[in-house]
Tab-separated table of C-alpha atoms and ligand atoms in Angstrom:
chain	number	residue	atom	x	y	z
A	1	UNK	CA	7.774	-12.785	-49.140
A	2	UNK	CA	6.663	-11.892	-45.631
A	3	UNK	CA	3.196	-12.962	-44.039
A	4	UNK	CA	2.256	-9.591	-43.474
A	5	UNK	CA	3.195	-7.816	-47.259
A	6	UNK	CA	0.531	-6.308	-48.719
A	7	UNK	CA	-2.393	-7.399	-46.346
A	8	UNK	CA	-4.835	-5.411	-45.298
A	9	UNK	CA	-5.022	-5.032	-41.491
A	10	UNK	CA	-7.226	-2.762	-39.682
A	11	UNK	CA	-6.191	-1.569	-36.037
A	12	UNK	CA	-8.788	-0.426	-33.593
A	13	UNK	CA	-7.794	2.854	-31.687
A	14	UNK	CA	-4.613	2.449	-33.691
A	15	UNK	CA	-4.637	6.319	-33.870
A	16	UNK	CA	-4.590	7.073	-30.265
A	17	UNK	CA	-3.932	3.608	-28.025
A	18	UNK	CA	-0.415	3.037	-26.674
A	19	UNK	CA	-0.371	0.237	-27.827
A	20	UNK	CA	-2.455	0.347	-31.279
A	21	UNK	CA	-0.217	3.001	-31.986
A	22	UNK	CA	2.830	0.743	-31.769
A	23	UNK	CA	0.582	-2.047	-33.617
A	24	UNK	CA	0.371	0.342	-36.715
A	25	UNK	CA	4.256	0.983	-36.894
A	26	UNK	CA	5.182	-2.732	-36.140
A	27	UNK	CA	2.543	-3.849	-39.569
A	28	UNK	CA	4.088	-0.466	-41.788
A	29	UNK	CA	7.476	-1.803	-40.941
A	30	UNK	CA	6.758	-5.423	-41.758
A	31	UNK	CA	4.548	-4.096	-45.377
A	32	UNK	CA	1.330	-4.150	-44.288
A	33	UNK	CA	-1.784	-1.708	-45.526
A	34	UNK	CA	-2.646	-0.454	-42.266
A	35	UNK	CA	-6.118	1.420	-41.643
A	36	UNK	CA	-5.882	3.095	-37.779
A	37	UNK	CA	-9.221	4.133	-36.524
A	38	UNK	CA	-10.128	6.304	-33.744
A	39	UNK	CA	-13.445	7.232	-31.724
A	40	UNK	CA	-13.688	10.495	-33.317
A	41	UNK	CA	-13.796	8.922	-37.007
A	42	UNK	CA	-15.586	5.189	-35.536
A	43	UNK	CA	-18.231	3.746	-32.763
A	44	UNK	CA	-16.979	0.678	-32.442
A	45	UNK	CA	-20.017	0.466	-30.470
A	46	UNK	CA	-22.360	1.555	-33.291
A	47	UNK	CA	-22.978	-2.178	-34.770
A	48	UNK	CA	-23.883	-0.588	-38.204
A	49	UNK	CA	-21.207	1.876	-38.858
A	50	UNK	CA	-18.422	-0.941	-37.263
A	51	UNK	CA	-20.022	-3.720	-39.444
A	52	UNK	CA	-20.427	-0.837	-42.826
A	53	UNK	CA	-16.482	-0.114	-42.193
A	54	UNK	CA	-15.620	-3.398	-41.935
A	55	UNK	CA	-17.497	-4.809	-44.544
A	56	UNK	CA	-15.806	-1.919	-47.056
A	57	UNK	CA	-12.030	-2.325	-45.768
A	58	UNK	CA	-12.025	-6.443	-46.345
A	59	UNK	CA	-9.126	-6.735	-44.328
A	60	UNK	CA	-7.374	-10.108	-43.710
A	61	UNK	CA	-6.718	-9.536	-40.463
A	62	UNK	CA	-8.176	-7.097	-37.104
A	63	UNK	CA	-6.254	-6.410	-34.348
A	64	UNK	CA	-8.363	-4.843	-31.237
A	65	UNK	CA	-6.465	-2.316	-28.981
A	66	UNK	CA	-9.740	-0.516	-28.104
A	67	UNK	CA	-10.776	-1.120	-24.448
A	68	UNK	CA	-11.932	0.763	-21.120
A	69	UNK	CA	-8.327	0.991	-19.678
A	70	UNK	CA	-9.147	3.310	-16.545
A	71	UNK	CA	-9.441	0.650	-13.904
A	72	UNK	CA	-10.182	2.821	-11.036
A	73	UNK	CA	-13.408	4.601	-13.109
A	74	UNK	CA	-14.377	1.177	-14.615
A	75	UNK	CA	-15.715	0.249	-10.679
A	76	UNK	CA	-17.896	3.521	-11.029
A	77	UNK	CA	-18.952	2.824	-15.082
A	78	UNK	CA	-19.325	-1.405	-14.997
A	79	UNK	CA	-21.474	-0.972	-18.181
A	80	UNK	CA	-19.521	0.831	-20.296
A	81	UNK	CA	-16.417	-1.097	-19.092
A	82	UNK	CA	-18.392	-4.152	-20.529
A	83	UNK	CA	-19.599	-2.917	-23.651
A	84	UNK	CA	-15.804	-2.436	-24.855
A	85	UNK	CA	-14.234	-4.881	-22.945
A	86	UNK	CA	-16.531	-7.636	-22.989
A	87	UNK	CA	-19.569	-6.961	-25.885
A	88	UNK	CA	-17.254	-5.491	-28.537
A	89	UNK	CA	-14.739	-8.636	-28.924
A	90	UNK	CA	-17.748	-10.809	-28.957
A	91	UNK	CA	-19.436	-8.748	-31.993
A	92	UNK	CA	-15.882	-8.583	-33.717
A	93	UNK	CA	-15.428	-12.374	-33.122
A	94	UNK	CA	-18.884	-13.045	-34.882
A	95	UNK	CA	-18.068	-10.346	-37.788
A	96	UNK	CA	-14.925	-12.266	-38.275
A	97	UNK	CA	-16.792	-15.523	-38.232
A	98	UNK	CA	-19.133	-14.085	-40.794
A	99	UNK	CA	-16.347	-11.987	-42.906
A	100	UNK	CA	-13.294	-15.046	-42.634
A	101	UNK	CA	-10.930	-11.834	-41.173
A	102	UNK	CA	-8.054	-12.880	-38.527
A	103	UNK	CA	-8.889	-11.159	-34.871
A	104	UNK	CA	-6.289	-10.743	-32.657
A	105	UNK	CA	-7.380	-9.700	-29.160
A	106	UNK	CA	-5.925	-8.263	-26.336
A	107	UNK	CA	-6.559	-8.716	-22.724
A	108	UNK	CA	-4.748	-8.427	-18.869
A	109	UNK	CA	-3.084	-9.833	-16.474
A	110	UNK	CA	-6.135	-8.652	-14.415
A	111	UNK	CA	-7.658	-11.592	-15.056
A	112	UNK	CA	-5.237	-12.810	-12.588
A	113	UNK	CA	-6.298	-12.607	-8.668
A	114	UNK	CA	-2.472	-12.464	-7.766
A	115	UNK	CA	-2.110	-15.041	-4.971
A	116	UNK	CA	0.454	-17.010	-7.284
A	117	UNK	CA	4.293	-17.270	-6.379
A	118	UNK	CA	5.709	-18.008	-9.769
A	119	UNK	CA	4.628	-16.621	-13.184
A	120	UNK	CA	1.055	-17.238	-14.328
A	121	UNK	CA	0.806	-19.628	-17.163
A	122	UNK	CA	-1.842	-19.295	-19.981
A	123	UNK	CA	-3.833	-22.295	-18.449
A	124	UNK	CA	-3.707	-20.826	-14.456
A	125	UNK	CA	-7.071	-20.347	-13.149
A	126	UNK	CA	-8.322	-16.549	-13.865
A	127	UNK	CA	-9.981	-14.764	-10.745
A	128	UNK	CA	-10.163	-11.375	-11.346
A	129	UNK	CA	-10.137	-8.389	-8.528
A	130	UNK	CA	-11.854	-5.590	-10.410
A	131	UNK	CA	-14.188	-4.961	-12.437
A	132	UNK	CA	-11.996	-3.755	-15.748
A	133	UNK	CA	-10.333	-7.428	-14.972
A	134	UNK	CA	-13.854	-9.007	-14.703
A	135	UNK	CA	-14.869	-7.108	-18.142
A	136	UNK	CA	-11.694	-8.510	-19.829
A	137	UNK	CA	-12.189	-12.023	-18.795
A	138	UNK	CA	-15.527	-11.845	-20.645
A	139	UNK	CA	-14.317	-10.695	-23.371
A	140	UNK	CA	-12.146	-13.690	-23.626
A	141	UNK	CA	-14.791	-16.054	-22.751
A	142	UNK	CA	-17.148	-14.793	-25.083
A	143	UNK	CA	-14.532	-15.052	-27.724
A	144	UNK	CA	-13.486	-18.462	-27.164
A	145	UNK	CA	-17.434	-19.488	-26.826
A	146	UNK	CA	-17.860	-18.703	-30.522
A	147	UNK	CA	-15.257	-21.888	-31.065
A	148	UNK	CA	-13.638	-19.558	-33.797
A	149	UNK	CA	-10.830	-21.297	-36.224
A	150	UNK	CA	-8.397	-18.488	-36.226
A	151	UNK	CA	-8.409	-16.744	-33.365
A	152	UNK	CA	-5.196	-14.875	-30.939
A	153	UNK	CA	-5.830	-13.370	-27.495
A	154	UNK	CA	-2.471	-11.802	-26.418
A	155	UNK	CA	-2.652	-11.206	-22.343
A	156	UNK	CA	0.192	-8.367	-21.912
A	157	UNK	CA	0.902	-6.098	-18.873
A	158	UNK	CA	2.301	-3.038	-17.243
A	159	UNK	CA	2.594	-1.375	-20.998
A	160	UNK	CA	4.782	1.482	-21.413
A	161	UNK	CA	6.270	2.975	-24.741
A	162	UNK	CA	5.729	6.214	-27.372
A	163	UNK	CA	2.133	7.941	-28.229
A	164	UNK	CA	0.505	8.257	-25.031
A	165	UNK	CA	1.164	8.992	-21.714
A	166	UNK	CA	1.606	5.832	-19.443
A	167	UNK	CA	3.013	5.235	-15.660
A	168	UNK	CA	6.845	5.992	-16.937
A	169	UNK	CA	6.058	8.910	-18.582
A	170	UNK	CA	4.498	9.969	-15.868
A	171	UNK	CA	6.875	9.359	-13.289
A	172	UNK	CA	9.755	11.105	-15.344
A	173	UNK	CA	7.716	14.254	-15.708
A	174	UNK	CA	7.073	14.325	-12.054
A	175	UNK	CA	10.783	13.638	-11.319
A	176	UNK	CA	11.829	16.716	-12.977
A	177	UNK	CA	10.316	18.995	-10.352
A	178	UNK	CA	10.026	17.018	-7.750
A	179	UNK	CA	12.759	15.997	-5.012
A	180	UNK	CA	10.973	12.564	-3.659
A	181	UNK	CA	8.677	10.398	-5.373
A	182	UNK	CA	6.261	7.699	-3.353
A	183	UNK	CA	5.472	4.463	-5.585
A	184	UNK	CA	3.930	1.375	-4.403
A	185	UNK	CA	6.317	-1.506	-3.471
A	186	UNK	CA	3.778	-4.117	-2.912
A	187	UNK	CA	2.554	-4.923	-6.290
A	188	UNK	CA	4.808	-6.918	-8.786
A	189	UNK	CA	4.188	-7.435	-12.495
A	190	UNK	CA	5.794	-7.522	-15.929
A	191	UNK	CA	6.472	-4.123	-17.499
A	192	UNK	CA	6.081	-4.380	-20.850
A	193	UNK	CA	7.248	-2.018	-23.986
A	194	UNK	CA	4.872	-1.434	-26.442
A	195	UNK	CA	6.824	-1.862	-29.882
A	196	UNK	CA	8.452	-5.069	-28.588
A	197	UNK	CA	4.692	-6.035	-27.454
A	198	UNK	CA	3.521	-5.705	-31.157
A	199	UNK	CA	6.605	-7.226	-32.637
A	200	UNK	CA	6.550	-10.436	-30.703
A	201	UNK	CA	2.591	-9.881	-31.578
A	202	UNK	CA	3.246	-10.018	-35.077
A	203	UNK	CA	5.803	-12.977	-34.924
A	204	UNK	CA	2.702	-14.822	-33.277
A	205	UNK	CA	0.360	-14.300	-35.988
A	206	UNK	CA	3.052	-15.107	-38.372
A	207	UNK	CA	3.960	-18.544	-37.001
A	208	UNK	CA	0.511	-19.391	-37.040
A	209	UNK	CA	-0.543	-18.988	-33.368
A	210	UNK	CA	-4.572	-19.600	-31.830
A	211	UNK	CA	-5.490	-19.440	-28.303
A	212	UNK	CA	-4.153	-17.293	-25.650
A	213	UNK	CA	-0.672	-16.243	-25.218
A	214	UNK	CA	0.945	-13.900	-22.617
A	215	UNK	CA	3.537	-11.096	-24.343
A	216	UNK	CA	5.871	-9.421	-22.101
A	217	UNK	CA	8.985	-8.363	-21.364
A	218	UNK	CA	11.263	-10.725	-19.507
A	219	UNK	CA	11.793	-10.109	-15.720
A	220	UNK	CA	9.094	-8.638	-12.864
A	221	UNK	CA	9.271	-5.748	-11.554
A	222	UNK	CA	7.250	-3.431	-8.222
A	223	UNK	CA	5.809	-0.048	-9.486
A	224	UNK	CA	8.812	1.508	-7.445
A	225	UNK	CA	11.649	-0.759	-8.897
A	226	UNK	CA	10.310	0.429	-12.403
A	227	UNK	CA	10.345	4.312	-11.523
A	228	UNK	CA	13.550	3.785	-9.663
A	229	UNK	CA	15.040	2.636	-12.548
A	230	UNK	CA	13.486	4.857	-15.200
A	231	UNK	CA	14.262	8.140	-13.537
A	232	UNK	CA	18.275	6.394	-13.189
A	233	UNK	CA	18.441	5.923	-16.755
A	234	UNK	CA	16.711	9.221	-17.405
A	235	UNK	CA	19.666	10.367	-15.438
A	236	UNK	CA	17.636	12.881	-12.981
A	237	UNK	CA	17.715	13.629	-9.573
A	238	UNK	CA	14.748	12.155	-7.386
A	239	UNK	CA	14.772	9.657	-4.464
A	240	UNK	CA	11.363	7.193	-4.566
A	241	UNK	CA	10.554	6.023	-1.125
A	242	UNK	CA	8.744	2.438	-0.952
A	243	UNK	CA	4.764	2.424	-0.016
A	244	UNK	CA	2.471	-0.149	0.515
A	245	UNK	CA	-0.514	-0.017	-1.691
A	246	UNK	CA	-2.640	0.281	2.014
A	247	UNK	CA	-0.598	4.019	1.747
A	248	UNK	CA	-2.120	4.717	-1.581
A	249	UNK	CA	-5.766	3.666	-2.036
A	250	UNK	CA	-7.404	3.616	-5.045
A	251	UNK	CA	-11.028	2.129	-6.126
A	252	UNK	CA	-9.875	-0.930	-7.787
A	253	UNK	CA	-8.362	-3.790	-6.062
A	254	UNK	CA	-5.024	-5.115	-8.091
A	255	UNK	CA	-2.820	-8.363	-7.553
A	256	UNK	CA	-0.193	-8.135	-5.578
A	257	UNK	CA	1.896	-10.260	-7.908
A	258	UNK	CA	0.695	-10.551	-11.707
A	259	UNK	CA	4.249	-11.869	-13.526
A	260	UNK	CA	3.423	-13.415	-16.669
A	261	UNK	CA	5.260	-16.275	-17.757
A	262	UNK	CA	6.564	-16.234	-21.790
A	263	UNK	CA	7.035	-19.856	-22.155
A	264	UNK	CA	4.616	-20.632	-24.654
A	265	UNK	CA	5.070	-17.454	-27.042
A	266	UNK	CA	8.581	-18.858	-26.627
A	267	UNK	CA	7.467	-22.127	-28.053
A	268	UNK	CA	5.604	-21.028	-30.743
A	269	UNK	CA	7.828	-18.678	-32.253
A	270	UNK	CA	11.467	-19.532	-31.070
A	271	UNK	CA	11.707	-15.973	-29.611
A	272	UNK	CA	11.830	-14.714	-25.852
A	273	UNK	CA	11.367	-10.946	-25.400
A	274	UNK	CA	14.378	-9.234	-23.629
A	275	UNK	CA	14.319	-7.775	-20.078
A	276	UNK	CA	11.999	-4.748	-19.244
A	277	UNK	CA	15.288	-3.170	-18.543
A	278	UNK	CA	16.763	-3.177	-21.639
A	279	UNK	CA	13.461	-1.732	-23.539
A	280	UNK	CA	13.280	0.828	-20.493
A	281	UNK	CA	16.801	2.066	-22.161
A	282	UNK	CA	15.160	2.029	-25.670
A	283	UNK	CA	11.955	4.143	-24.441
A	284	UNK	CA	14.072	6.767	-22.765
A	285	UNK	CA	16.818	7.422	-24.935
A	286	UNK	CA	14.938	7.119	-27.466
A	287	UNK	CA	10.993	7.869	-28.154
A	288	UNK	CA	11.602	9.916	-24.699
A	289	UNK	CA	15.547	11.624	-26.441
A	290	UNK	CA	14.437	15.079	-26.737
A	291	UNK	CA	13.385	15.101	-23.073
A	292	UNK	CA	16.482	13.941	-21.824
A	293	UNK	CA	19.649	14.932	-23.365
A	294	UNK	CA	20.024	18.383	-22.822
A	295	UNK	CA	22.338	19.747	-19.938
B	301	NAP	N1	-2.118	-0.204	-20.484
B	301	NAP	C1	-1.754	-1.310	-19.863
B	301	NAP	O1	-0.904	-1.281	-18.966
B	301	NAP	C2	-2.357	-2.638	-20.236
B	301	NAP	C3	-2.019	-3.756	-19.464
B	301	NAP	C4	-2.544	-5.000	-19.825
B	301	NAP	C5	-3.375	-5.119	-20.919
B	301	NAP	N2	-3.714	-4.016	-21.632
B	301	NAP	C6	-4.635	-4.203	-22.757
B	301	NAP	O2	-4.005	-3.773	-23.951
B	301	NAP	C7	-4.959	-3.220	-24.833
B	301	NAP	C8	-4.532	-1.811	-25.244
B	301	NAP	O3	-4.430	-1.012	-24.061
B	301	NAP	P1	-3.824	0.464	-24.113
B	301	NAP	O4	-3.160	0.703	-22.817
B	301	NAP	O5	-3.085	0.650	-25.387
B	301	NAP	O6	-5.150	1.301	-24.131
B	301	NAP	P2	-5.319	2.882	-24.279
B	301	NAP	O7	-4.021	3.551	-24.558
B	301	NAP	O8	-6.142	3.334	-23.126
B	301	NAP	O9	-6.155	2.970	-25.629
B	301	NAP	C9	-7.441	2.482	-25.668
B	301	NAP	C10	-8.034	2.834	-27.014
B	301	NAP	O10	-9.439	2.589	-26.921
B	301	NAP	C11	-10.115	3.771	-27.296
B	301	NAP	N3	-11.391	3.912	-26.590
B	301	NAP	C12	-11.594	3.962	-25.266
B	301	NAP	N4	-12.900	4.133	-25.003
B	301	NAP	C13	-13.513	4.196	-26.214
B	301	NAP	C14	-14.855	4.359	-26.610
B	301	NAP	N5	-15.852	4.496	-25.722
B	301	NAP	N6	-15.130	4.376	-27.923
B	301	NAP	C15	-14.157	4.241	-28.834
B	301	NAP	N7	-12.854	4.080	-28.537
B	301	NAP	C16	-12.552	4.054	-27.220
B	301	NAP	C17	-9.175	4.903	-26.914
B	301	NAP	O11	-9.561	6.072	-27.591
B	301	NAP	P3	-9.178	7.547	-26.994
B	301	NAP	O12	-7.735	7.736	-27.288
B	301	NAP	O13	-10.070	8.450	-27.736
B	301	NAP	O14	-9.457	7.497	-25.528
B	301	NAP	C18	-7.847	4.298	-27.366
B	301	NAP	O15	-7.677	4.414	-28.761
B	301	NAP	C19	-6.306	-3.269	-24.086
B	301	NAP	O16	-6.978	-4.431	-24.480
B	301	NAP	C20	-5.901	-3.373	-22.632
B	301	NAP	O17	-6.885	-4.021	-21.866
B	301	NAP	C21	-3.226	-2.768	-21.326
């Protein structure tokens, strides 16, 4: 039998989140009873309602994909940015302490100040630039403070994939009407595909994993390499021309370089993820088909 048949896992912002989206169909497809929650139907910030639904679910394991994602309005809302990314995974981390449930967390490569040449290991020293990335790195501080026996932070990056609109879906609904494109060629990272994110995620918490491990797609990628290449696959007409990020400014300051080395997931569960490239073919042909096969 598989870890994962017939446990109860709850997923917060399973019902909306890119990614807790992809978390729910990764544990249907490997048997587990999956409850999704979403803001309208929880506060995770409410301590009595999240602690009440919690307490009446008795799941065996919690996976957190709720988080204050806009990094350009986190520098204008630091509080609220820190109550989900920094105060929530701390209560959840003490709720599991209390009810014996598995967390699994999720954080950045934000935590990251960029000025690294070759992938960032799990062990590099964190320096974030912003303050979503300083809100993160709490979180996983706080969590690892509470010295917890069975606990998974999974640093990801760049995420793309079904459910909700992200930087490739963006880019390909621009390219349709548009005849140029200007993405920023000075920032380089891991783009990462959601389902193959919560698969490998999955395989962790199978095998046992505790501590942090980076989950990403294999290779690195600028912004512009990664809407060159979607809108080529996507097969439409559009030319991107290279900017600096100086071209483009935005509120939050990101690394310039934020690749995120797979070694250890690699380690632990004898599986590397393939390329960005390859899941970039799976997103658009595929979650994206109805889009782009007509002609
Ligand atoms: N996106 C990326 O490129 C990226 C990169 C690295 C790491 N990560 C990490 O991966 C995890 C998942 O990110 P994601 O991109 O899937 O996030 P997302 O799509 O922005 O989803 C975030 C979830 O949190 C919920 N949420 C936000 N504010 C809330 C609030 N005040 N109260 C209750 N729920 C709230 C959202 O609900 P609504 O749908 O109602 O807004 C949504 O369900 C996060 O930990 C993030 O830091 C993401």
């Amino acid at each position: 039998m598989n870890f994962f048949e017939g446990k109860k896992a709850i997923v917060l912002g399973g019902k909306t989140g890119l990614l807790g989206q992809a978390l729910v169909r990764a544990l249907h497809e490997a048997g587990a009873e999956v409850t999704a929650t979403a803001r309208s139907g929880l506060n995770p910030l409410n301590s009595e309602a999240l602690n009440g639904f919690i307490d009446r679910e008795e799941p065996a394991l919690l996976f957190n994909a709720v988080a204050h994602t806009q990094v350009d309005m986190a520098e204008d809302e630091p509080e609220e940015a820190k109550a989900l990314n920094a105060s929530l995974p701390e209560k959840l981390g003490q709720l599991s302490q209390k009810m014996g449930f598995r967390l699994v967390h999720f954080s950045t490569d934000f935590v990251f100040d960029g000025r690294k040449e070759t992938a960032y290991v799990e062990d590099d020293p964190t320096a974030p630039l912003s303050v979503y990335g300083k809100t993160k790195l709490q979180g996983e501080q706080k969590l690892l403070a509470l010295g917890l026996d069975d606990l998974l932070i999974v640093r990801s990056a760049w995420l793309f994939g079904p459910g909700r609109d992200n930087f490739v879906s963006k880019i390909l609904r621009l390219a349709k009407t548009r005849e140029t494109l200007s993405v920023v060629h000075d920032q380089i990272g891991s783009p990462t595909y959601t389902p193959d994110l919560a698969r490998h995620t999955l395989a962790l918490v199978d095998a046992g994993a505790k501590g942090i491990f980076h989950v990403v797609n294999s290779g690195r990628a600028s912004w512009c390499e990664l809407a060159a290449e979607a809108i080529k696959i996507a097969g439409l007409n559009c030319r991107i021309e290279a900017i600096p990020s100086s071209a483009y400014p935005a509120k939050a300051v990101r690394p310039a370089f934020s690749q995120l080395d797979t070694g250890k997931l690699a380690e632990a569960t004898g599986k590397t993820p393939r390329t960005w490239a390859q899941a970039l073919r799976d997103y658009v042909y595929t979650d994206l088909a109805d889009q782009f096969t007509e002609e």
